[in-house]
mmCIF file of C-alpha atoms and ligand atoms in Angstrom:
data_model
loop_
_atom_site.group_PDB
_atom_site.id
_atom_site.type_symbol
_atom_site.label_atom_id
_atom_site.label_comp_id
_atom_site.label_asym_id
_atom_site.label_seq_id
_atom_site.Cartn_x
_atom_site.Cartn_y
_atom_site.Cartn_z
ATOM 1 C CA UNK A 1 149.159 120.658 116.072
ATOM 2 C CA UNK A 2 145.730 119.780 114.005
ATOM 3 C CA UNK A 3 143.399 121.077 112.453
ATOM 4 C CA UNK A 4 140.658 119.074 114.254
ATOM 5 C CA UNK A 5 137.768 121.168 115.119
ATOM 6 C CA UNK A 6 135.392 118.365 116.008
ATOM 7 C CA UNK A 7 135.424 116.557 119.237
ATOM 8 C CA UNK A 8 134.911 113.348 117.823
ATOM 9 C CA UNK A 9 136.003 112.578 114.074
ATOM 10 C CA UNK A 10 135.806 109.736 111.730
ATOM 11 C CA UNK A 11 137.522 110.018 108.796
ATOM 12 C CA UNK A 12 137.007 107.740 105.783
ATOM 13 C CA UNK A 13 136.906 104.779 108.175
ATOM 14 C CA UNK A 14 137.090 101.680 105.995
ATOM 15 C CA UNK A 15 137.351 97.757 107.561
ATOM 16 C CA UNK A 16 138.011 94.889 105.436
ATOM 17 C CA UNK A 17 138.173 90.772 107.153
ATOM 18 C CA UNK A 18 139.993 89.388 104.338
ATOM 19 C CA UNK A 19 137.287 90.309 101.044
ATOM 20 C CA UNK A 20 134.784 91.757 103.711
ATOM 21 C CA UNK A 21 134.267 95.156 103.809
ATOM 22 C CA UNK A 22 132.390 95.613 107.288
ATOM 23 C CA UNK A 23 133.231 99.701 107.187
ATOM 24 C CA UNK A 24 133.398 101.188 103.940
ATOM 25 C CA UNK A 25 134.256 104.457 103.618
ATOM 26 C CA UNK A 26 132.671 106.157 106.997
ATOM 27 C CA UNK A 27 132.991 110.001 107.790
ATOM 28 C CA UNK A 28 131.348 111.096 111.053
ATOM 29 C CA UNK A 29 132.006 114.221 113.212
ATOM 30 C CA UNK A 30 130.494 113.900 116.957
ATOM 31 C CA UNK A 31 130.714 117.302 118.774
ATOM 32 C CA UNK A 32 131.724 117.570 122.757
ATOM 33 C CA UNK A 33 128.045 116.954 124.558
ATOM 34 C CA UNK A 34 126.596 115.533 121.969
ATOM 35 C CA UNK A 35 124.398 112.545 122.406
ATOM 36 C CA UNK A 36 124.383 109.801 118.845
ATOM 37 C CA UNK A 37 122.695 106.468 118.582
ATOM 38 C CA UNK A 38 123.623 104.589 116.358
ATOM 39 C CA UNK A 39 120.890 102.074 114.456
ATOM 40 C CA UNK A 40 120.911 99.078 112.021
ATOM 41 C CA UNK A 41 120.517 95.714 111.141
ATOM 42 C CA UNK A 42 122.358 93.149 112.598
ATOM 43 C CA UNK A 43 126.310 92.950 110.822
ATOM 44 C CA UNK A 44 126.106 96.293 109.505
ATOM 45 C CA UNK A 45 129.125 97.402 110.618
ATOM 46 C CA UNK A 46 128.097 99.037 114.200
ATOM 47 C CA UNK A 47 130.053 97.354 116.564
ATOM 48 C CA UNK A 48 133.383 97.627 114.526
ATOM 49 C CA UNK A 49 132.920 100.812 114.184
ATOM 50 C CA UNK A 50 132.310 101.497 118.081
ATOM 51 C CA UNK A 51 135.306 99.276 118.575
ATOM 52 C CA UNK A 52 137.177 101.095 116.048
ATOM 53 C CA UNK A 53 136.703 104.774 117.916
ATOM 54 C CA UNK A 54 139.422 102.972 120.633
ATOM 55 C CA UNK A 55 141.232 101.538 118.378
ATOM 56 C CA UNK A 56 139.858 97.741 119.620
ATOM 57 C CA UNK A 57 139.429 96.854 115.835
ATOM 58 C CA UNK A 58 142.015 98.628 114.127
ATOM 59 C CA UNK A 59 140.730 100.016 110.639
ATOM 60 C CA UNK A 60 141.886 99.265 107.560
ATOM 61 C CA UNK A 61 142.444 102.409 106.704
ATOM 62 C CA UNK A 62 141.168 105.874 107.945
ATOM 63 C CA UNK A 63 141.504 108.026 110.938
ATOM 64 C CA UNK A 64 140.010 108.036 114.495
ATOM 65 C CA UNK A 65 140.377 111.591 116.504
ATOM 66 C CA UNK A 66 138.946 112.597 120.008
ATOM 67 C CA UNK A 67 139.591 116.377 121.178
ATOM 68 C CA UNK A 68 142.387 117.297 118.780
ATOM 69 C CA UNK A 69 144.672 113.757 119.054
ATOM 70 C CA UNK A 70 144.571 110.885 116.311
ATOM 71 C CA UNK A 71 143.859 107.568 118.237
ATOM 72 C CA UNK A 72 144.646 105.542 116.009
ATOM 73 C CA UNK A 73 148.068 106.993 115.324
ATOM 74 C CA UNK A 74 151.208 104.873 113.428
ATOM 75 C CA UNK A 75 153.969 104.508 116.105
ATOM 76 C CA UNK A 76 156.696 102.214 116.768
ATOM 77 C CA UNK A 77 154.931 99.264 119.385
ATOM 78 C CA UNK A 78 156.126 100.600 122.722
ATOM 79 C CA UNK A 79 155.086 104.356 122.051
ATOM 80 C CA UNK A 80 152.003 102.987 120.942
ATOM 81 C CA UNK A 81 150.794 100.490 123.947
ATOM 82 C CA UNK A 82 151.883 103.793 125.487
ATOM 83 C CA UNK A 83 149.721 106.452 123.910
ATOM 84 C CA UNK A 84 146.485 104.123 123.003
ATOM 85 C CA UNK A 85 146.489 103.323 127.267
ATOM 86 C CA UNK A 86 146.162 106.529 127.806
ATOM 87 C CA UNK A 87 143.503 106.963 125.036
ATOM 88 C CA UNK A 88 141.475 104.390 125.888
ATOM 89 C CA UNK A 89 141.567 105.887 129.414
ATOM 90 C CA UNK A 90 139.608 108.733 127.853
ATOM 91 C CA UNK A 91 136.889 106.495 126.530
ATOM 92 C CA UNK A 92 134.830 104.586 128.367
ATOM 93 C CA UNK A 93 133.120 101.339 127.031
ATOM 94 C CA UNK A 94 129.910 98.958 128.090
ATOM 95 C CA UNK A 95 129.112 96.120 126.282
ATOM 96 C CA UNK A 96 126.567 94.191 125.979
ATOM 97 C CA UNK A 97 127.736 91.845 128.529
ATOM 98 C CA UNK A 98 128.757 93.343 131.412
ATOM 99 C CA UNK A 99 131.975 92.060 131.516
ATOM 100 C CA UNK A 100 132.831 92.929 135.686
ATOM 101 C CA UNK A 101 135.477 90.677 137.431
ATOM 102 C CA UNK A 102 133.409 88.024 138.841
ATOM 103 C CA UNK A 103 136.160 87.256 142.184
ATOM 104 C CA UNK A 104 136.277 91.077 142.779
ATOM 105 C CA UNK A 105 133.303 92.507 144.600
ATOM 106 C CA UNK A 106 131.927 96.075 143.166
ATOM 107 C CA UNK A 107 134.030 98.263 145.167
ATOM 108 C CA UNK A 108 137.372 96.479 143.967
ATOM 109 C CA UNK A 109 135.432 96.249 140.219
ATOM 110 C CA UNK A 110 135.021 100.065 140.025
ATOM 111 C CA UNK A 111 138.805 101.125 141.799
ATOM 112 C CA UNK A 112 140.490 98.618 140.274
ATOM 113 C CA UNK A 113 141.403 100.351 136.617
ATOM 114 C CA UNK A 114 141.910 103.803 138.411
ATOM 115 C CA UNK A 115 144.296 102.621 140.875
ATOM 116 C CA UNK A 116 146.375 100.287 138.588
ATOM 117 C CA UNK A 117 146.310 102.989 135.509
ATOM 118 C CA UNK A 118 146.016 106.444 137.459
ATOM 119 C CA UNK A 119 148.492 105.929 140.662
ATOM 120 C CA UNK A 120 145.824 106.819 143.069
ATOM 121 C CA UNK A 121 146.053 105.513 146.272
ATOM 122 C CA UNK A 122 143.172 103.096 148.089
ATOM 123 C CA UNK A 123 141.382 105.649 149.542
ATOM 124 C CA UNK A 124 141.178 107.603 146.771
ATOM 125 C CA UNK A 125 140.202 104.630 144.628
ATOM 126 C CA UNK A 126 137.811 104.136 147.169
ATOM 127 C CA UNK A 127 135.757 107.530 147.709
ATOM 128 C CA UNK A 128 135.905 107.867 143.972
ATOM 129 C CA UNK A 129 134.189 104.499 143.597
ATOM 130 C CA UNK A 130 131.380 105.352 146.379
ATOM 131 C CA UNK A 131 130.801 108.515 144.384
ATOM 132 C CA UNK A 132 130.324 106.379 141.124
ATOM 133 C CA UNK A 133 128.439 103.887 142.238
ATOM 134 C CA UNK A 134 126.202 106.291 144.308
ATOM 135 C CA UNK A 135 126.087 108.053 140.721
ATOM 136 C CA UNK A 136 123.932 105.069 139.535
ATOM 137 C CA UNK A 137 121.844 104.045 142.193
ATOM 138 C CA UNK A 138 124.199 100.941 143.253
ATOM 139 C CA UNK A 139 126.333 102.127 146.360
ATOM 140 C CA UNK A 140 124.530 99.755 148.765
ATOM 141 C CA UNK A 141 125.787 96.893 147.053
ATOM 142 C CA UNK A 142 129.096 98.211 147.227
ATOM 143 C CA UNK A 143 130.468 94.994 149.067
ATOM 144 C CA UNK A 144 128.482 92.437 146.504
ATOM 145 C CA UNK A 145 129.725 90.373 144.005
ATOM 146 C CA UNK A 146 129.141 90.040 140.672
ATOM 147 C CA UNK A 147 127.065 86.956 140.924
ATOM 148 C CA UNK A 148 124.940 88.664 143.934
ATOM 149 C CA UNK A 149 123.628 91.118 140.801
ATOM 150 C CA UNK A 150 120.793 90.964 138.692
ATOM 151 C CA UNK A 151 121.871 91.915 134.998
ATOM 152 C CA UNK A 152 120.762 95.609 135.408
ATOM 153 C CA UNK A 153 122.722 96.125 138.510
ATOM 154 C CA UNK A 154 125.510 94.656 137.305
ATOM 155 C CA UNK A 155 125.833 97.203 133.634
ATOM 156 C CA UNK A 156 124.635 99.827 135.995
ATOM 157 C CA UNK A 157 128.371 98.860 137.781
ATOM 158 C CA UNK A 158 129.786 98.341 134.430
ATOM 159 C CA UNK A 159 128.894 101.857 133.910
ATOM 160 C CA UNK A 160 129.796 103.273 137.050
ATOM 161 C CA UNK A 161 133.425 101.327 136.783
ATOM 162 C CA UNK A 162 133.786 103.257 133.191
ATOM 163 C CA UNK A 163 132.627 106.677 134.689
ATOM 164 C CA UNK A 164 135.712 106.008 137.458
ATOM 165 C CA UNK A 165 138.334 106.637 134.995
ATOM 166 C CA UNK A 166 136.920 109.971 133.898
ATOM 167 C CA UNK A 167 136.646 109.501 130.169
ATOM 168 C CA UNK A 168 135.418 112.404 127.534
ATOM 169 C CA UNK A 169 133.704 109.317 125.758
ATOM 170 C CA UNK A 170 131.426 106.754 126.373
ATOM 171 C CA UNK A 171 130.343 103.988 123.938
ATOM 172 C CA UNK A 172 127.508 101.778 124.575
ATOM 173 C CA UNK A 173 127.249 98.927 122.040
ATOM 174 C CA UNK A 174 123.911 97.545 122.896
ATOM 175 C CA UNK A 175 123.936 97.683 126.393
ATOM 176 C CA UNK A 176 120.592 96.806 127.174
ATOM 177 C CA UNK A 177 120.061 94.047 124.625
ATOM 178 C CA UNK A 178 120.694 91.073 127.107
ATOM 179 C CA UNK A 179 118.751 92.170 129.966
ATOM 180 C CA UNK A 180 115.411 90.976 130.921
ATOM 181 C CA UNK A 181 112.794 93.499 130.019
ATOM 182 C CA UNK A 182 112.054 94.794 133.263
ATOM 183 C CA UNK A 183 115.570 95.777 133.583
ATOM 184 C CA UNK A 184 116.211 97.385 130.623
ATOM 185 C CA UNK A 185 114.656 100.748 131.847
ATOM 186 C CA UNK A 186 117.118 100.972 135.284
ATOM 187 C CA UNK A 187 120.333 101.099 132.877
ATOM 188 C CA UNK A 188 118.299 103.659 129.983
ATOM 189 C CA UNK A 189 117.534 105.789 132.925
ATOM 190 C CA UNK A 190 121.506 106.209 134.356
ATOM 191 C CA UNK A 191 122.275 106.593 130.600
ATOM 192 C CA UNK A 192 119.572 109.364 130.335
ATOM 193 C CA UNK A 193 121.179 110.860 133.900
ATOM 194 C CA UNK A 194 124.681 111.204 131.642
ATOM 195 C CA UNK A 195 123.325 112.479 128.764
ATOM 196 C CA UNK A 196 121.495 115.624 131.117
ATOM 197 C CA UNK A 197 125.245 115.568 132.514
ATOM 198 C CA UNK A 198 126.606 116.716 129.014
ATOM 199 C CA UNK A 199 128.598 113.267 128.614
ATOM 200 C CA UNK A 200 129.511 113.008 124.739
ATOM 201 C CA UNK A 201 127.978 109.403 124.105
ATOM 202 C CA UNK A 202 128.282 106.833 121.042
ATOM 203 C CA UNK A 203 125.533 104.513 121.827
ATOM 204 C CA UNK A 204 124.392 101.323 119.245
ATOM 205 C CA UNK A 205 120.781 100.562 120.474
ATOM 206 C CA UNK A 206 117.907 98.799 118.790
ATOM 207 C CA UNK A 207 115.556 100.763 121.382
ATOM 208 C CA UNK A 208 114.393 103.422 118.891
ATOM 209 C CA UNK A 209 112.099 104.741 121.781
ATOM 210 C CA UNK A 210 115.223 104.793 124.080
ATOM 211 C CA UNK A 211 117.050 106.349 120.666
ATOM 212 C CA UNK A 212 114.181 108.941 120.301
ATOM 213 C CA UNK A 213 114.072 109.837 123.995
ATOM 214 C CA UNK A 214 117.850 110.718 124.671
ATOM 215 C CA UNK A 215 120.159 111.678 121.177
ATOM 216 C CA UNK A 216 120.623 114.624 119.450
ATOM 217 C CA UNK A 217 121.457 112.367 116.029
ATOM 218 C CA UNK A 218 120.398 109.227 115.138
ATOM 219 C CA UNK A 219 122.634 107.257 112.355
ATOM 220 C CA UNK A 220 121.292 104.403 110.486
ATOM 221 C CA UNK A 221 123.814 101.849 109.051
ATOM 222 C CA UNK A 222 123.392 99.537 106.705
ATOM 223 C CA UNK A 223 126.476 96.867 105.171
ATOM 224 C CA UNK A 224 129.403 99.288 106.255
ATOM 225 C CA UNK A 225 127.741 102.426 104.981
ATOM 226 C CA UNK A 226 125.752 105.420 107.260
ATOM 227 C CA UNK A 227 122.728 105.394 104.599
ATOM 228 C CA UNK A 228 121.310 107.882 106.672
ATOM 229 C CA UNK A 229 121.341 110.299 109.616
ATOM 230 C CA UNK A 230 119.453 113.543 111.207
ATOM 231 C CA UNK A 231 117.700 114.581 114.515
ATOM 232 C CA UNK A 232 115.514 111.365 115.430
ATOM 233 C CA UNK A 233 112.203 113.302 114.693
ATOM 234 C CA UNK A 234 113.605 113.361 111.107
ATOM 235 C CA UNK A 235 114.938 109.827 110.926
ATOM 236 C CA UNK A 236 112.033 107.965 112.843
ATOM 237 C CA UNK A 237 109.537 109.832 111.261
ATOM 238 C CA UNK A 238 110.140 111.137 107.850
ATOM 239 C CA UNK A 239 113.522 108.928 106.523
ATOM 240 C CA UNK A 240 114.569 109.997 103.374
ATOM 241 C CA UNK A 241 116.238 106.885 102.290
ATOM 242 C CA UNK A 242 113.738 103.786 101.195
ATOM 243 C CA UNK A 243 116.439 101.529 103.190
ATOM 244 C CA UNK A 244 115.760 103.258 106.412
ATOM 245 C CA UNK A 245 111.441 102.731 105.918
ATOM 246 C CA UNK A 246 112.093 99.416 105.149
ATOM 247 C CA UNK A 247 114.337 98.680 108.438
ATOM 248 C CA UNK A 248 111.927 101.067 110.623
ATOM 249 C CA UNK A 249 108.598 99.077 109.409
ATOM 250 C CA UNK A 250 110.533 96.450 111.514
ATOM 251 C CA UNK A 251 111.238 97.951 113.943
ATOM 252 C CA UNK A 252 109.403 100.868 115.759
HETATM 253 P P1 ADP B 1 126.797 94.731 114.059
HETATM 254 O O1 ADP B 1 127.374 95.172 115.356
HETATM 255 O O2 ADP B 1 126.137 95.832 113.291
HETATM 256 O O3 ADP B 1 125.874 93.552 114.214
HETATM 257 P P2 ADP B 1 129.492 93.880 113.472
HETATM 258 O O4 ADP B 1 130.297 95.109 113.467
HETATM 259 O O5 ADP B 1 129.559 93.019 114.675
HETATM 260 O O6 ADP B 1 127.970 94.243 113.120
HETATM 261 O O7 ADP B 1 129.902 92.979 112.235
HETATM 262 C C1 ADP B 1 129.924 93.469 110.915
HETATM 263 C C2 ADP B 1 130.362 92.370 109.985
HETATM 264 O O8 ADP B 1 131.722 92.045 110.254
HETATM 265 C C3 ADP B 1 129.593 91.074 110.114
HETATM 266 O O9 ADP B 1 129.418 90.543 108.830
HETATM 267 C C4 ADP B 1 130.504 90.210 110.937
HETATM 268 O O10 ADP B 1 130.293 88.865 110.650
HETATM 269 C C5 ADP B 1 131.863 90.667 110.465
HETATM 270 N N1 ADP B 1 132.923 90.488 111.464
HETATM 271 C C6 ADP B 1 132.976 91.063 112.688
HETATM 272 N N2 ADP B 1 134.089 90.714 113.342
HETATM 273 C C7 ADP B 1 134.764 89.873 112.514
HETATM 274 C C8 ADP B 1 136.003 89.156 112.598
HETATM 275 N N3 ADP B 1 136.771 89.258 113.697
HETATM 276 N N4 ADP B 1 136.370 88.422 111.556
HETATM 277 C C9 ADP B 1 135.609 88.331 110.437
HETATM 278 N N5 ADP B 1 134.436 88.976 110.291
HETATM 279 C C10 ADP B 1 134.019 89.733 111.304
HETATM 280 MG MG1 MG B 2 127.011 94.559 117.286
#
């Protein structure tokens, strides 16, 4: 039972390393199709609070919720390896370095998380991998390796291996930030092809074109707080906060 009514919500989400407050007091609702970027300086706080949503950094205090469950739930160890597997299952990640198995090929990549955590059997694995990786433009490299990839194929994989598990969430945390640039635009447009799909998305970016182009909300963070958010035509081009002009002028 809850009285969630949000698909995604943040409540008073505060991190602390010792005397440093990364998150301090963050409240954010995310709704189910909804598409957020998330903006800011570099240590403000984004990437903690994308790892945070799965429960990779574990707040200080506050509460994570996706579709009506608390992720971030108090239990006794064993229930709770137990119930955070099976909500991280529901959220899918890509980093900024796609982090693929280099000694599996892509196929094995992609089927390896839904065979070992769903129980479905090779062939399964396997037809649900081709339909993935066909998903994002990479199904004739199916029988590559990692090191046979140039950095946009591989996050395009990286994505495709997330989308293989199903999840109701996916969090980019600067995804595109260590490609070349003429490989940036391969990975923005399979991210673009999931936000037309109705995937709910978390995605840190310092593309505010990409930002512009793709999100219903745009957040800008600043030390630990959200100083500001609103539709991107309101936060790229008429910020209320003097913070969010002065981090823009840098940017755009
Ligand atoms: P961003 O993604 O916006 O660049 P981060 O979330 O990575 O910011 O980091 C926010 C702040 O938290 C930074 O000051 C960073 O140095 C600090 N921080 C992150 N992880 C740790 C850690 N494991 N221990 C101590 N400080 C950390
Ligand atoms: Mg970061």
């Amino acid at each position: 039972m809850t009285d969630t009514q949000h698909f995604v919500e943040i409540r008073h989400a505060q991190k602390a390393y010792g005397d440093l407050e990364v998150l301090k007091d963050i409240s954010l609702n995310v709704e189910r199709g909804q598409i957020v970027a998330i903006i800011g300086p570099s240590g403000s706080g984004k990437s903690t609070l994308l790892r945070a949503i799965n429960d990779l950094d574990a707040l200080t205090s506050g509460e994570i919720w996706l579709d009506g469950v608390q992720v971030n739930k108090t239990l006794p160890h064993r229930q709770y390896e137990k119930h955070i597997n099976q909500m991280r299952q529901q959220i899918g990640m890509v980093f900024q370095h796609f982090n693929l198995f280099p000694h599996l090929n892509v196929r094995d990549n992609v089927t390896m998380a839904p065979k070992l955590l769903k129980g479905i059997s090779k062939a399964e694995a396997d037809t649900l991998a081709e339909e993935q990786l066909a998903h994002v433009g990479m199904l004739e490299r199916i029988d590559f390796y990692p090191s046979q990839l140039s950095g946009g194929q591989k996050q395009r994989v990286a994505i495709a291996r997330a989308l293989a598990m199903k999840p109701k969430l996916m969090l980019f945390d600067e995804a595109t930030s260590a490609l070349d640039p003429e490989l940036v635009e391969e990975v923005n447009l399979v991210m673009k092809k999931l936000a037309e799909e109705d995937m709910t998305m978390i995605i840190v970016t310092h593309e505010m074109d990409f930002a512009a182009s793709v999100c219903d909300r745009v957040l800008f963070m600043d030390q630990g707080v959200v100083v500001e958010e609103g539709p991107p035509e309101k936060i790229f081009r008429n910020p209320d906060k003097d913070r969010t002009r002065e981090f823009l002028r840098k940017h755009l």
